[in-house]
Short mmCIF file of C-alpha atoms in Angstrom, two decimals:
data_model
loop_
_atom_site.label_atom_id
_atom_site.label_comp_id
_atom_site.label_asym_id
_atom_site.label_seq_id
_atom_site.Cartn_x
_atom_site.Cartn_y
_atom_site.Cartn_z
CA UNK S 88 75.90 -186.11 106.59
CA UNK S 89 75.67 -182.45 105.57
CA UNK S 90 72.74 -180.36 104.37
CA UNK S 91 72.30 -177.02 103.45
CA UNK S 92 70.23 -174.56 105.36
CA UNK S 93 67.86 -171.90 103.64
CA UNK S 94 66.64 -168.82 105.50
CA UNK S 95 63.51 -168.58 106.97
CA UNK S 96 63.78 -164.46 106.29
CA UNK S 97 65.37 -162.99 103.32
CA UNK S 98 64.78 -159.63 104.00
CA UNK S 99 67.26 -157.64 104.24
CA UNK S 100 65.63 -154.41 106.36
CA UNK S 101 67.76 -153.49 109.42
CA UNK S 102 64.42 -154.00 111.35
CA UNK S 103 62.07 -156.99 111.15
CA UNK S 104 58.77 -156.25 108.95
CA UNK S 105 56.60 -157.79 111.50
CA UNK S 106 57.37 -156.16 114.95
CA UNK S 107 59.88 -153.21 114.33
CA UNK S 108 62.32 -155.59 116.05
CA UNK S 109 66.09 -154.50 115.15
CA UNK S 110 68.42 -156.78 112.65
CA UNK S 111 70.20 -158.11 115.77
CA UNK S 112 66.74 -160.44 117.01
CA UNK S 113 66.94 -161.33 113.23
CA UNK S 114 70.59 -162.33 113.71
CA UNK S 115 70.00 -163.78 117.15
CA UNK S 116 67.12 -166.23 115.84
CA UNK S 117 68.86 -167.35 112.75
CA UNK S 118 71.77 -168.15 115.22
CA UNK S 119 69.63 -170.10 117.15
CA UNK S 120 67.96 -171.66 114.08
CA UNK S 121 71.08 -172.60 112.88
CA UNK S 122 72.66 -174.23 116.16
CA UNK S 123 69.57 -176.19 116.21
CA UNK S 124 69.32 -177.35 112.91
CA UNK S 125 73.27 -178.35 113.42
CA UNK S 126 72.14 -180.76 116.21
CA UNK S 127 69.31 -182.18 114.08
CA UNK S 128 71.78 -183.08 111.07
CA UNK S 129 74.17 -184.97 114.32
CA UNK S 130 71.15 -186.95 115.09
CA UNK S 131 70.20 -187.40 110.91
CA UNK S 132 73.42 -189.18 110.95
CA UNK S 133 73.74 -191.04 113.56
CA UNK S 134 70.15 -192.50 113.19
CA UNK S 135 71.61 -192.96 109.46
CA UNK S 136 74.60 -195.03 111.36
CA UNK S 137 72.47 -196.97 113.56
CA UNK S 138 70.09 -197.80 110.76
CA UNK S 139 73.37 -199.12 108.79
CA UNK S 140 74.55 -201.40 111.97
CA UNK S 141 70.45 -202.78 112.50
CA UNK S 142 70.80 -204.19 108.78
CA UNK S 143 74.63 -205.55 109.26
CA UNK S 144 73.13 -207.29 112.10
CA UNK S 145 69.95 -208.52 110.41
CA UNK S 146 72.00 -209.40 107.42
CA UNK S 147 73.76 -211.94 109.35
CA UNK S 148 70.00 -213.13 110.94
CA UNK S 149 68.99 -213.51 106.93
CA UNK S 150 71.93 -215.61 106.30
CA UNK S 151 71.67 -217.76 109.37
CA UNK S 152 67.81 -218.18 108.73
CA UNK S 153 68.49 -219.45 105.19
CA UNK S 154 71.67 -222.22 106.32
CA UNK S 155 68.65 -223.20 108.50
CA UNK S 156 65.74 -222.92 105.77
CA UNK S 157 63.65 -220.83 108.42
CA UNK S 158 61.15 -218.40 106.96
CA UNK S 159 62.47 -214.71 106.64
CA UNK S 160 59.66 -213.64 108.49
CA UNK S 161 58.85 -214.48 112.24
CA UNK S 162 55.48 -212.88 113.26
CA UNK S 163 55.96 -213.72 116.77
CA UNK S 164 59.07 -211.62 117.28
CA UNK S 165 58.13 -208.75 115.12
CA UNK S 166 54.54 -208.76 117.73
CA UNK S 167 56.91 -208.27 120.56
CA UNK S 168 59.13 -205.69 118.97
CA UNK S 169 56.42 -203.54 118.34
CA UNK S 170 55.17 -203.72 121.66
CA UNK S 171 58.55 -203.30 123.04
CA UNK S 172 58.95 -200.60 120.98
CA UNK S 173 55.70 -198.70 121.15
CA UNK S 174 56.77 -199.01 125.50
CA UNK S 175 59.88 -197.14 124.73
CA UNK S 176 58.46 -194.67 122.79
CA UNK S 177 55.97 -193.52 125.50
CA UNK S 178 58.60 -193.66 128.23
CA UNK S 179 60.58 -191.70 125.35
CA UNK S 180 57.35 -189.02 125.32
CA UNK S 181 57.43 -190.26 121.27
CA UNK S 182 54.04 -191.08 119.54
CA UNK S 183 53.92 -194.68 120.14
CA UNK S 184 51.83 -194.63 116.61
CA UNK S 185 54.45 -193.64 115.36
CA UNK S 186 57.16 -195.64 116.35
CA UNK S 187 55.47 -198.45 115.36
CA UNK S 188 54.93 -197.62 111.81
CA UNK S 189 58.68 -196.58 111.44
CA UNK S 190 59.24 -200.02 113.02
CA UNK S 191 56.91 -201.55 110.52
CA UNK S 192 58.67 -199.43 107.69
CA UNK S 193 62.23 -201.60 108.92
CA UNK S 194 60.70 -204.52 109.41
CA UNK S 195 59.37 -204.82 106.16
CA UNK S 196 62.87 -203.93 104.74
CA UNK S 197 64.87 -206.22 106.73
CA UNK S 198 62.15 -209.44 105.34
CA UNK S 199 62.90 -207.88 101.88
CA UNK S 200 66.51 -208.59 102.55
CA UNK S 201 65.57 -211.94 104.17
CA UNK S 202 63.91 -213.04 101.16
CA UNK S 203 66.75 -211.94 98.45
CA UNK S 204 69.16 -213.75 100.62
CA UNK S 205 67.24 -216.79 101.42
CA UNK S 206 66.55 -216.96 97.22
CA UNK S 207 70.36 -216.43 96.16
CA UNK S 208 71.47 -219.60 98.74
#
């Protein structure tokens, strides 16, 4: 995955306008920026690869469920994924809140897919 990275400052001045700092801080924090923003775009794409396994796997679930003729939705298990979920996230030091709504977000995907497949068999 690759993005493009804009920066923060365009000035140019050999000093920063704010605190008289010289052009090396300015070079120093775009470094750092930059390093940073490198490790956020390795963690875009794996999440973007782990998100892409989760839906092989519940592909297969959809197809199973409809050989069997079970509903593409089971409440039950989705309840105890979120709370699952919303444990890791707090022993993660995420927002519980939101984990759950990204988990809500995927869920509501994956029955999408559910239902497609279940109609075409």
């Amino acid at each position: 995955m690759t993005t493009s990275h804009t920066s923060d400052d365009n000035s140019t001045n050999s000093t920063n306008s704010t605190n008289g700092a010289p052009a090396a801080t300015d070079e120093t924090v775009r470094a750092e920026l930059s390093r940073l923003r490198d490790s956020i775009d390795n963690i875009d794409a794996a999440v973007v690869h782990m998100l892409a396994e989760r839906f092989k796997c519940t592909q297969q679930v959809g197809h199973l469920k409809a050989q069997h003729h079970l509903p593409p939705a089971d409440p039950s298990r989705e309840s105890r994924q979120i709370a699952r979920l919303r444990e890791l996230a707090e022993s993660a030091k995420l927002d519980p809140a939101f984990a759950e709504k990204l988990l809500n977000f995927i869920i509501a995907e994956v029955i999408r897919h559910h239902e497609t497949i279940a109609k075409s068999s």
